[in-house]
PDB file of C-alpha atoms in Angstrom:
ATOM      1  CA  PHE W 221      40.282  56.975  50.338  1.00 89.00           C
ATOM      2  CA  VAL W 222      37.905  55.144  52.575  1.00 90.00           C
ATOM      3  CA  VAL W 223      37.701  51.565  51.999  1.00 90.00           C
ATOM      4  CA  VAL W 224      35.089  49.523  53.658  1.00 93.00           C
ATOM      5  CA  LYS W 225      34.650  45.608  53.623  1.00 94.00           C
ATOM      6  CA  LEU W 226      31.341  44.145  54.488  1.00 95.00           C
ATOM      7  CA  ARG W 227      30.603  40.755  55.052  1.00 96.00           C
ATOM      8  CA  ASN W 228      27.339  39.503  55.685  1.00 96.00           C
ATOM      9  CA  GLN W 229      27.682  36.524  58.118  1.00 95.00           C
ATOM     10  CA  SER W 230      24.074  36.374  58.645  1.00 95.00           C
ATOM     11  CA  GLN W 231      21.673  33.531  57.130  1.00 95.00           C
ATOM     12  CA  ARG W 232      19.727  35.929  55.024  1.00 96.00           C
ATOM     13  CA  ALA W 233      20.082  38.724  52.710  1.00 97.00           C
ATOM     14  CA  ARG W 234      20.809  42.208  53.762  1.00 96.00           C
ATOM     15  CA  SER W 235      19.952  45.689  52.524  1.00 94.00           C
ATOM     16  CA  LEU W 236      22.020  48.817  53.778  1.00 92.00           C
ATOM     17  CA  SER W 237      23.478  51.952  52.603  1.00 92.00           C
ATOM     18  CA  LEU W 238      26.782  53.734  53.189  1.00 93.00           C
ATOM     19  CA  THR W 239      27.179  57.424  53.090  1.00 94.00           C
ATOM     20  CA  GLY W 240      30.370  59.539  52.918  1.00 94.00           C
ATOM     21  CA  TYR W 241      29.969  63.052  54.093  1.00 95.00           C
ATOM     22  CA  TRP W 242      32.311  66.103  53.913  1.00 95.00           C
ATOM     23  CA  GLU W 243      31.857  69.768  54.900  1.00 90.00           C
ATOM     24  CA  LEU W 244      33.411  72.087  52.128  1.00 89.00           C
ATOM     25  CA  VAL W 245      35.389  75.177  52.820  1.00 83.00           C
ATOM     26  CA  LEU W 246      37.359  75.712  49.935  1.00 73.00           C
ATOM     27  CA  GLY W 247      39.241  78.660  51.145  1.00 67.00           C
ATOM     28  CA  GLU W 248      40.331  80.131  54.686  1.00 72.00           C
ATOM     29  CA  TRP W 249      37.020  80.261  56.395  1.00 68.00           C
ATOM     30  CA  ARG W 250      34.035  78.372  55.914  1.00 72.00           C
ATOM     31  CA  HIS W 251      31.431  81.197  56.545  1.00 68.00           C
ATOM     32  CA  ALA W 252      33.291  83.227  54.296  1.00 67.00           C
ATOM     33  CA  ASN W 253      33.057  81.015  51.288  1.00 72.00           C
ATOM     34  CA  LEU W 254      29.524  79.681  51.918  1.00 68.00           C
ATOM     35  CA  MET W 255      28.090  81.765  49.386  1.00 74.00           C
ATOM     36  CA  HIS W 256      30.826  81.087  46.615  1.00 77.00           C
ATOM     37  CA  ILE W 257      30.699  77.383  46.560  1.00 86.00           C
ATOM     38  CA  VAL W 258      28.992  75.610  43.607  1.00 91.00           C
ATOM     39  CA  THR W 259      28.222  72.056  43.709  1.00 94.00           C
ATOM     40  CA  GLU W 260      27.170  69.773  40.845  1.00 95.00           C
ATOM     41  CA  THR W 261      27.068  66.037  39.768  1.00 95.00           C
ATOM     42  CA  ASP W 262      29.469  64.987  37.293  1.00 93.00           C
ATOM     43  CA  PRO W 263      27.347  63.232  34.341  1.00 91.00           C
ATOM     44  CA  HIS W 264      29.921  60.731  33.693  1.00 89.00           C
ATOM     45  CA  SER W 265      30.855  59.339  36.804  1.00 92.00           C
ATOM     46  CA  GLY W 266      27.839  60.370  39.313  1.00 93.00           C
ATOM     47  CA  ALA W 267      30.704  62.012  41.460  1.00 95.00           C
ATOM     48  CA  LEU W 268      29.990  65.293  43.519  1.00 96.00           C
ATOM     49  CA  LEU W 269      32.078  68.146  42.219  1.00 96.00           C
ATOM     50  CA  ALA W 270      32.494  71.536  44.052  1.00 94.00           C
ATOM     51  CA  ARG W 271      34.337  74.718  43.228  1.00 93.00           C
ATOM     52  CA  ASN W 272      34.847  78.282  44.353  1.00 88.00           C
ATOM     53  CA  ALA W 273      35.774  80.702  41.650  1.00 78.00           C
ATOM     54  CA  TYR W 274      36.355  83.205  44.126  1.00 75.00           C
ATOM     55  CA  GLY W 275      38.596  81.606  46.618  1.00 68.00           C
ATOM     56  CA  ARG W 276      42.112  83.333  46.565  1.00 69.00           C
ATOM     57  CA  GLU W 277      43.869  80.006  47.488  1.00 69.00           C
ATOM     58  CA  CYS W 278      41.687  77.520  45.309  1.00 71.00           C
ATOM     59  CA  ALA W 279      40.008  79.544  42.550  1.00 72.00           C
ATOM     60  CA  ASN W 280      38.489  77.041  39.970  1.00 74.00           C
ATOM     61  CA  ARG W 281      40.206  73.974  41.532  1.00 89.00           C
ATOM     62  CA  VAL W 282      37.605  71.045  41.697  1.00 93.00           C
ATOM     63  CA  VAL W 283      37.093  69.087  44.919  1.00 94.00           C
ATOM     64  CA  PHE W 284      35.132  65.635  44.238  1.00 95.00           C
ATOM     65  CA  ALA W 285      33.453  62.740  46.247  1.00 96.00           C
ATOM     66  CA  HIS W 286      32.963  59.565  44.669  1.00 96.00           C
ATOM     67  CA  VAL W 287      31.980  56.137  45.604  1.00 96.00           C
ATOM     68  CA  SER W 288      32.679  52.975  43.541  1.00 94.00           C
ATOM     69  CA  GLU W 289      28.999  51.545  43.411  1.00 93.00           C
ATOM     70  CA  ARG W 290      26.674  52.503  40.400  1.00 90.00           C
ATOM     71  CA  ASP W 291      23.643  52.632  42.542  1.00 91.00           C
ATOM     72  CA  LYS W 292      24.519  56.121  44.282  1.00 94.00           C
ATOM     73  CA  SER W 293      22.830  59.452  44.970  1.00 95.00           C
ATOM     74  CA  VAL W 294      24.480  62.928  46.098  1.00 96.00           C
ATOM     75  CA  SER W 295      23.556  66.129  47.921  1.00 96.00           C
ATOM     76  CA  GLY W 296      25.554  69.288  47.781  1.00 95.00           C
ATOM     77  CA  SER W 297      23.303  70.742  50.777  1.00 94.00           C
ATOM     78  CA  ARG W 298      24.365  70.576  54.026  1.00 92.00           C
ATOM     79  CA  THR W 299      21.120  72.007  55.738  1.00 91.00           C
ATOM     80  CA  GLU W 300      19.224  69.420  53.791  1.00 92.00           C
ATOM     81  CA  PHE W 301      21.423  66.452  54.749  1.00 94.00           C
ATOM     82  CA  ILE W 302      21.372  67.587  58.177  1.00 93.00           C
ATOM     83  CA  GLY W 303      17.792  68.688  58.610  1.00 91.00           C
ATOM     84  CA  ARG W 304      15.871  71.656  60.114  1.00 86.00           C
ATOM     85  CA  ASN W 305      17.236  71.930  63.819  1.00 84.00           C
ATOM     86  CA  GLY W 306      19.117  68.962  63.497  1.00 83.00           C
ATOM     87  CA  SER W 307      22.704  67.775  64.016  1.00 88.00           C
ATOM     88  CA  LEU W 308      25.531  65.648  62.554  1.00 89.00           C
ATOM     89  CA  THR W 309      25.138  62.928  65.475  1.00 90.00           C
ATOM     90  CA  LYS W 310      21.743  62.286  63.852  1.00 90.00           C
ATOM     91  CA  PRO W 311      21.144  63.835  60.440  1.00 92.00           C
ATOM     92  CA  ALA W 312      17.868  63.810  58.739  1.00 91.00           C
ATOM     93  CA  ALA W 313      19.183  62.226  55.312  1.00 90.00           C
ATOM     94  CA  MET W 314      19.880  59.071  57.162  1.00 89.00           C
ATOM     95  CA  ARG W 315      16.081  58.601  57.672  1.00 88.00           C
ATOM     96  CA  ARG W 316      15.520  58.492  53.898  1.00 88.00           C
ATOM     97  CA  LYS W 317      16.052  56.044  51.146  1.00 89.00           C
ATOM     98  CA  ARG W 318      18.309  58.359  48.934  1.00 93.00           C
ATOM     99  CA  LEU W 319      19.942  61.557  48.920  1.00 94.00           C
ATOM    100  CA  SER W 320      18.093  64.182  46.917  1.00 93.00           C
ATOM    101  CA  GLY W 321      20.422  65.111  44.131  1.00 93.00           C
ATOM    102  CA  ARG W 322      20.189  68.418  44.898  1.00 94.00           C
ATOM    103  CA  THR W 323      23.320  70.653  44.136  1.00 96.00           C
ATOM    104  CA  GLY W 324      24.082  74.156  42.864  1.00 94.00           C
ATOM    105  CA  ALA W 325      24.740  77.588  44.018  1.00 92.00           C
ATOM    106  CA  GLY W 326      23.671  79.350  47.227  1.00 88.00           C
ATOM    107  CA  LEU W 327      23.348  76.473  49.289  1.00 90.00           C
ATOM    108  CA  ASP W 328      25.254  75.880  52.792  1.00 90.00           C
ATOM    109  CA  PRO W 329      27.563  73.615  50.862  1.00 93.00           C
ATOM    110  CA  CYS W 330      28.738  69.894  51.677  1.00 94.00           C
ATOM    111  CA  ALA W 331      29.496  66.982  49.620  1.00 96.00           C
ATOM    112  CA  ALA W 332      27.443  63.946  50.647  1.00 96.00           C
ATOM    113  CA  ILE W 333      27.328  60.732  48.603  1.00 96.00           C
ATOM    114  CA  GLN W 334      25.511  57.359  49.634  1.00 95.00           C
ATOM    115  CA  SER W 335      25.379  54.181  47.943  1.00 95.00           C
ATOM    116  CA  ARG W 336      22.740  51.265  48.565  1.00 93.00           C
ATOM    117  CA  ILE W 337      24.085  47.680  48.876  1.00 93.00           C
ATOM    118  CA  GLU W 338      22.583  44.227  48.783  1.00 94.00           C
ATOM    119  CA  LEU W 339      24.473  41.477  50.199  1.00 95.00           C
ATOM    120  CA  ALA W 340      23.439  37.929  50.280  1.00 96.00           C
ATOM    121  CA  ALA W 341      23.897  35.544  52.975  1.00 96.00           C
ATOM    122  CA  GLY W 342      27.501  35.170  53.059  1.00 95.00           C
ATOM    123  CA  GLN W 343      28.401  37.365  50.508  1.00 96.00           C
ATOM    124  CA  GLU W 344      31.507  39.944  50.866  1.00 95.00           C
ATOM    125  CA  HIS W 345      31.873  43.362  49.199  1.00 94.00           C
ATOM    126  CA  GLU W 346      34.302  46.163  49.263  1.00 93.00           C
ATOM    127  CA  ILE W 347      33.328  49.694  48.641  1.00 94.00           C
ATOM    128  CA  VAL W 348      35.634  52.512  47.906  1.00 93.00           C
ATOM    129  CA  PHE W 349      34.902  56.297  48.660  1.00 95.00           C
ATOM    130  CA  ILE W 350      37.341  58.826  47.589  1.00 94.00           C
ATOM    131  CA  PHE W 351      37.325  62.327  48.101  1.00 94.00           C
ATOM    132  CA  GLY W 352      40.155  64.767  46.396  1.00 93.00           C
ATOM    133  CA  ALA W 353      41.008  67.954  44.756  1.00 92.00           C
ATOM    134  CA  ALA W 354      42.153  68.569  41.440  1.00 94.00           C
ATOM    135  CA  ALA W 355      43.224  71.476  39.092  1.00 91.00           C
ATOM    136  CA  ASN W 356      40.047  71.227  36.929  1.00 90.00           C
ATOM    137  CA  ALA W 357      36.941  69.139  36.174  1.00 89.00           C
ATOM    138  CA  GLY W 358      39.243  66.979  33.737  1.00 91.00           C
ATOM    139  CA  GLU W 359      41.730  65.995  36.043  1.00 93.00           C
ATOM    140  CA  ALA W 360      39.173  65.339  38.588  1.00 93.00           C
ATOM    141  CA  GLN W 361      37.749  62.908  36.211  1.00 93.00           C
ATOM    142  CA  HIS W 362      40.823  61.455  35.537  1.00 93.00           C
ATOM    143  CA  PHE W 363      41.420  60.915  39.407  1.00 93.00           C
ATOM    144  CA  ILE W 364      38.329  59.127  39.799  1.00 92.00           C
ATOM    145  CA  GLU W 365      38.831  56.934  36.938  1.00 91.00           C
ATOM    146  CA  ARG W 366      42.298  55.711  37.995  1.00 91.00           C
ATOM    147  CA  PHE W 367      41.468  55.510  41.747  1.00 87.00           C
ATOM    148  CA  GLY W 368      37.693  55.310  41.923  1.00 85.00           C
ATOM    149  CA  GLY W 369      37.260  51.286  41.956  1.00 83.00           C
ATOM    150  CA  ARG W 370      38.959  48.886  44.132  1.00 83.00           C
ATOM    151  CA  ALA W 371      41.977  48.303  42.092  1.00 85.00           C
ATOM    152  CA  GLY W 372      42.846  51.793  41.832  1.00 85.00           C
ATOM    153  CA  ALA W 373      42.389  52.519  45.426  1.00 83.00           C
ATOM    154  CA  ARG W 374      44.301  49.236  46.507  1.00 85.00           C
ATOM    155  CA  GLN W 375      47.390  50.483  43.875  1.00 87.00           C
ATOM    156  CA  ALA W 376      47.234  53.996  45.604  1.00 85.00           C
ATOM    157  CA  LEU W 377      47.071  52.353  49.497  1.00 84.00           C
ATOM    158  CA  GLU W 378      49.860  50.151  48.657  1.00 87.00           C
ATOM    159  CA  SER W 379      52.102  52.887  47.534  1.00 88.00           C
ATOM    160  CA  VAL W 380      51.383  54.771  50.662  1.00 87.00           C
ATOM    161  CA  TRP W 381      52.134  51.823  52.696  1.00 87.00           C
ATOM    162  CA  GLU W 382      55.515  51.512  50.670  1.00 89.00           C
ATOM    163  CA  TYR W 383      56.209  55.287  51.319  1.00 90.00           C
ATOM    164  CA  TRP W 384      55.624  54.926  54.946  1.00 90.00           C
ATOM    165  CA  ASN W 385      57.714  51.747  55.219  1.00 89.00           C
ATOM    166  CA  ARG W 386      60.653  52.905  53.613  1.00 88.00           C
ATOM    167  CA  THR W 387      60.452  56.426  55.418  1.00 89.00           C
ATOM    168  CA  LEU W 388      59.986  54.834  58.892  1.00 89.00           C
ATOM    169  CA  GLY W 389      61.838  51.881  58.656  1.00 81.00           C
ATOM    170  CA  ALA W 390      64.894  54.044  57.699  1.00 63.00           C
ATOM    171  CA  ALA W 391      67.927  53.091  59.724  1.00 55.00           C
ATOM    172  CA  VAL W 392      69.447  55.985  61.820  1.00 53.00           C
ATOM    173  CA  SER W 393      72.915  56.322  61.848  1.00 50.00           C
TER     174      SER W 393
END
């Protein structure tokens, strides 16, 4: 989970975008799995899904990236995201208004998801990115529905905080 809280403290409306980016391995070594990772956009949620049917450890598991906003775009191509002779310090995708939506097989795979945000003067907004793994596409969809919004993310994070507070707050005898 990445929860971003934005507050427009200016006296005018602001338009901006937030982008989540993850390199995909789905196996032991990135270079050995590149050709086997297939990305796609989930038609229901707009999330980016990825799988490696040939991976020994993660065959048929699904990795997913999702953002809570309706206005979103995705890319499953690391080469396209970074750009020719580009780098992650200055990716080519950040100079465009939207990600291309390019997904599929045979790409240098990544999971990139972007959302455009409009904030009126004084407005505050919270955006939730989730990145996770599931046993299959159905379970991924369940996780997205359960945790993809602000309420679900807050509940999950509070459970983690409670766990660590109990664990680290335990008295040593």
